[in-house]
Amino acid sequence: MVVSVLAWWLEGWLPFEYLKVASRLVLLMVAIGVGLLVIRGGINLEEMGLGPFVPAAFVRVFGLGLVSLLLPVGVFLLVEYRVPDDRVEWWAAAFVLGLIGSVFTSLLVAVFEEVLFRGWLLTRLQRSVAPIGAALLCSLAYASVHFVGLNDVTPPAEMRWYTLLFLLPAILAPMFDVAANWDSLASLLAVGLLLCLVRSRWGLWPCIALHAAWVFGIRLFKDLTVRDEVNPYLFLVGDYDRFNGLLVFGYLLILILLLWVWQRRSGDWTPGSGAGRA
């Protein structure tokens, strides 16, 4: 209700369309909500896995995240699902500035989502659910919210203070359309599970570093290439972001299995251990 009213009021004052204003307000409200949950939710930073920040370790994990993208990126290039875009002037100032902006945007996204999901939500779930169950529920929530279709909804010609409320069913519908998004959903679920494993062993800072690296790396790969819409290997990617899909899902399952086996051999999986490590 608050977002609907504010978006309607601000649209006439800001040089942006209604849904763009509404989407930013939703993010702002969620950010405020997460902050309040962390402050008043009885969970301290150490419980969330936010130990001392070590810049050198963060940079190393960020680099590892970029390296981990080489396999799916290499496959996409090999089968020519995506090919280099020779129109890109990667040496131009505009491209370099955009690259720097993408790094900061990726960091903001990673901090926001990791604090919310692997920080607050996972910690809360662990208090009442077994570790594997908590990881599954947290990862399912993480994967599902990516399909909120605010930017894909066509608003009516004339806005009212209640417009967003009437658009709510169409906005939320993609979250429940599993048949259309199952491959992307499975891939994002695997992303969440892998990050839960990382969180359980090394804390939240490595999750943030990996998440930021993946967001940035995928964005950069898309900026430097174009996709072939009639490629026979289109089934490897989902419709959500044209990157996550069957290929990434299978790759992540292998990584999850390897990490899980390694953790089992080196010690029991006790979520929260390593909270102070970066």
XYZ file of C-alpha atoms in Angstrom:
278
model
C 0.000 0.000 0.000
C 2.762 2.452 0.971
C 4.743 1.703 -2.200
C 1.620 2.047 -4.356
C 0.797 5.479 -2.928
C 4.376 6.751 -3.028
C 4.938 5.536 -6.606
C 1.753 7.273 -7.755
C 2.760 10.509 -6.011
C 6.415 10.506 -7.091
C 5.778 9.619 -10.731
C 4.748 13.187 -11.506
C 7.875 14.565 -9.864
C 10.515 12.192 -11.175
C 11.574 11.672 -14.832
C 10.903 7.919 -14.661
C 7.971 5.705 -15.560
C 5.616 4.405 -12.885
C 6.906 0.831 -12.618
C 10.543 1.939 -12.487
C 9.710 4.248 -9.574
C 7.712 1.440 -7.917
C 10.543 -1.093 -8.332
C 13.054 1.240 -6.684
C 10.641 1.908 -3.830
C 10.137 -1.827 -3.316
C 13.909 -2.313 -3.048
C 14.142 0.615 -0.624
C 11.360 -0.790 1.561
C 12.907 -4.254 1.548
C 16.312 -2.786 2.439
C 14.771 -0.887 5.356
C 12.935 -4.036 6.410
C 16.116 -6.104 6.321
C 17.892 -3.491 8.397
C 15.135 -3.553 11.007
C 15.115 -7.352 11.041
C 18.851 -7.447 11.651
C 18.736 -4.734 14.330
C 15.637 -5.969 16.170
C 15.578 -9.635 15.213
C 17.824 -10.872 17.978
C 20.605 -11.857 15.554
C 24.032 -10.313 15.856
C 26.553 -9.907 13.062
C 28.673 -12.808 14.263
C 25.681 -15.187 14.137
C 25.034 -14.015 10.577
C 28.595 -14.906 9.641
C 29.846 -11.343 9.313
C 33.202 -11.603 11.027
C 36.132 -9.215 10.484
C 36.429 -8.010 6.907
C 39.743 -8.960 5.280
C 40.129 -7.047 1.975
C 42.841 -9.322 0.526
C 40.785 -12.457 1.213
C 37.678 -10.806 -0.243
C 39.529 -9.937 -3.461
C 40.881 -13.497 -3.745
C 37.426 -15.016 -3.401
C 36.046 -12.467 -5.896
C 38.700 -13.614 -8.359
C 37.842 -17.250 -7.653
C 34.225 -16.445 -8.444
C 35.225 -15.026 -11.821
C 37.348 -18.105 -12.540
C 34.406 -20.371 -11.703
C 32.453 -18.768 -14.558
C 35.016 -19.832 -17.145
C 33.466 -23.262 -17.713
C 29.893 -22.140 -18.574
C 31.245 -19.115 -20.462
C 33.601 -21.387 -22.414
C 30.784 -23.788 -23.291
C 28.533 -20.962 -24.484
C 31.325 -19.666 -26.707
C 32.257 -23.147 -27.933
C 28.721 -23.992 -29.091
C 28.369 -20.404 -30.354
C 25.283 -19.709 -28.272
C 27.020 -16.414 -27.582
C 29.685 -14.927 -29.848
C 31.991 -11.906 -29.363
C 30.372 -8.599 -30.263
C 32.815 -6.736 -32.506
C 30.819 -3.520 -32.045
C 31.969 -3.178 -28.426
C 34.675 -0.566 -27.923
C 36.113 -2.012 -24.724
C 38.882 0.611 -24.704
C 36.410 3.535 -24.759
C 35.966 5.675 -21.642
C 32.218 4.997 -21.559
C 32.792 1.234 -21.455
C 35.440 1.516 -18.728
C 33.206 3.757 -16.602
C 30.327 1.338 -17.125
C 32.612 -1.492 -16.025
C 33.481 0.321 -12.812
C 29.805 1.044 -12.215
C 29.002 -2.623 -12.720
C 31.501 -3.594 -10.014
C 29.820 -1.311 -7.473
C 26.338 -2.409 -8.520
C 27.347 -6.061 -8.217
C 28.721 -5.445 -4.727
C 25.515 -3.709 -3.627
C 23.365 -6.542 -4.969
C 25.574 -9.146 -3.308
C 25.611 -7.419 0.084
C 21.850 -6.894 0.042
C 20.901 -10.425 -0.998
C 23.493 -12.242 1.102
C 22.667 -10.345 4.289
C 18.975 -11.049 3.707
C 19.159 -14.721 2.694
C 22.397 -16.376 3.873
C 22.692 -13.923 6.754
C 19.338 -13.259 8.407
C 16.989 -15.886 6.894
C 19.359 -18.853 7.075
C 20.281 -18.007 10.664
C 16.614 -17.793 11.654
C 15.768 -21.080 9.962
C 18.665 -22.866 11.629
C 17.089 -22.168 15.011
C 14.117 -24.408 14.264
C 15.022 -26.527 11.213
C 17.761 -29.089 10.554
C 20.779 -27.683 8.638
C 19.906 -29.278 5.289
C 16.252 -28.260 5.609
C 17.241 -24.698 6.496
C 19.550 -24.514 3.468
C 16.818 -25.849 1.158
C 14.157 -23.444 2.427
C 16.532 -20.491 2.307
C 17.647 -21.368 -1.226
C 14.072 -21.870 -2.432
C 13.100 -18.436 -1.108
C 16.189 -16.920 -2.727
C 15.448 -18.530 -6.090
C 11.733 -17.693 -6.065
C 12.026 -13.939 -5.496
C 14.073 -13.582 -8.672
C 10.908 -14.193 -10.669
C 8.883 -11.288 -9.329
C 7.810 -9.724 -12.613
C 7.534 -6.024 -11.770
C 9.384 -4.892 -14.887
C 7.393 -7.176 -17.213
C 3.949 -5.849 -16.300
C 2.171 -3.306 -18.506
C 0.580 -0.589 -16.358
C -2.747 1.041 -17.290
C -2.762 4.312 -19.206
C -3.876 6.324 -16.176
C -2.340 5.776 -12.752
C -4.111 5.856 -9.416
C -2.852 5.513 -5.857
C -4.101 1.916 -5.835
C -2.697 0.894 -9.259
C 0.141 -1.248 -7.884
C -2.293 -3.221 -5.717
C -4.316 -4.228 -8.790
C -1.109 -5.171 -10.637
C 0.084 -7.342 -7.736
C -1.326 -10.673 -9.045
C 0.435 -10.193 -12.411
C 3.641 -9.140 -10.656
C 3.727 -12.225 -8.422
C 2.463 -14.737 -11.011
C 5.910 -15.612 -12.469
C 7.049 -16.767 -9.002
C 4.541 -19.619 -9.170
C 4.886 -20.463 -12.868
C 7.279 -23.336 -12.215
C 6.514 -25.031 -15.539
C 7.782 -22.021 -17.498
C 10.821 -21.288 -15.330
C 11.824 -24.669 -13.900
C 15.318 -24.726 -15.409
C 16.210 -21.208 -14.245
C 14.593 -21.918 -10.873
C 16.654 -25.100 -10.464
C 19.826 -23.225 -11.374
C 19.167 -20.420 -8.885
C 18.238 -22.983 -6.231
C 21.643 -24.598 -6.791
C 23.306 -21.182 -6.495
C 21.608 -20.732 -3.137
C 22.642 -24.178 -1.885
C 26.253 -23.657 -2.906
C 26.336 -20.321 -1.106
C 24.786 -21.941 1.985
C 27.634 -24.444 1.999
C 30.168 -21.637 1.678
C 28.419 -19.736 4.472
C 28.501 -22.794 6.733
C 32.254 -23.175 6.389
C 33.722 -19.732 5.858
C 31.085 -17.175 6.833
C 29.175 -14.529 4.909
C 31.982 -12.418 3.425
C 33.040 -15.151 0.961
C 29.368 -15.510 -0.063
C 29.230 -11.787 -0.786
C 32.483 -11.954 -2.768
C 31.343 -14.938 -4.861
C 27.891 -13.466 -5.436
C 29.342 -10.124 -6.555
C 31.809 -11.861 -8.875
C 29.036 -13.890 -10.516
C 26.773 -10.876 -11.019
C 29.632 -8.832 -12.439
C 31.078 -11.632 -14.573
C 27.751 -12.535 -16.170
C 27.014 -8.886 -16.870
C 30.443 -8.378 -18.459
C 30.093 -11.532 -20.561
C 26.746 -10.336 -21.879
C 28.118 -6.876 -22.623
C 30.977 -8.342 -24.676
C 28.906 -10.871 -26.634
C 25.639 -11.328 -28.492
C 23.449 -14.417 -28.374
C 22.224 -16.573 -31.239
C 18.433 -16.809 -30.917
C 18.218 -19.883 -33.176
C 21.146 -21.802 -31.736
C 20.447 -25.554 -31.285
C 21.828 -25.348 -27.729
C 19.266 -22.842 -26.471
C 17.911 -25.555 -24.170
C 21.022 -25.084 -22.016
C 19.769 -21.696 -20.766
C 16.501 -20.556 -19.234
C 14.361 -17.561 -20.108
C 15.010 -15.771 -16.809
C 18.373 -14.186 -17.645
C 19.552 -16.204 -20.682
C 22.473 -17.552 -18.647
C 21.167 -19.674 -15.789
C 19.622 -22.945 -16.888
C 20.438 -26.608 -17.388
C 24.147 -26.120 -18.040
C 24.709 -23.958 -14.967
C 22.464 -26.233 -12.886
C 24.506 -29.334 -13.763
C 27.790 -27.512 -13.213
C 26.678 -26.233 -9.805
C 25.474 -29.681 -8.738
C 28.995 -30.999 -9.325
C 30.499 -28.123 -7.315
C 27.975 -28.665 -4.495
C 28.737 -32.379 -4.370
C 32.505 -31.816 -4.316
C 32.274 -29.150 -1.618
C 29.852 -31.210 0.471
C 32.084 -34.312 0.304
C 35.124 -32.226 1.217
C 33.295 -30.674 4.168
C 32.101 -34.060 5.393
C 35.647 -35.414 5.303
C 37.147 -32.397 7.013
C 34.448 -32.106 9.688
C 30.707 -32.111 10.281
C 28.612 -29.526 8.493
C 27.826 -27.139 11.320
C 26.300 -23.965 9.841
C 27.790 -20.900 11.387
C 31.256 -22.342 11.886
C 33.883 -20.163 10.323
C 31.667 -17.112 10.824
C 34.625 -14.941 11.514
C 36.622 -15.985 8.458
C 36.765 -14.088 5.212
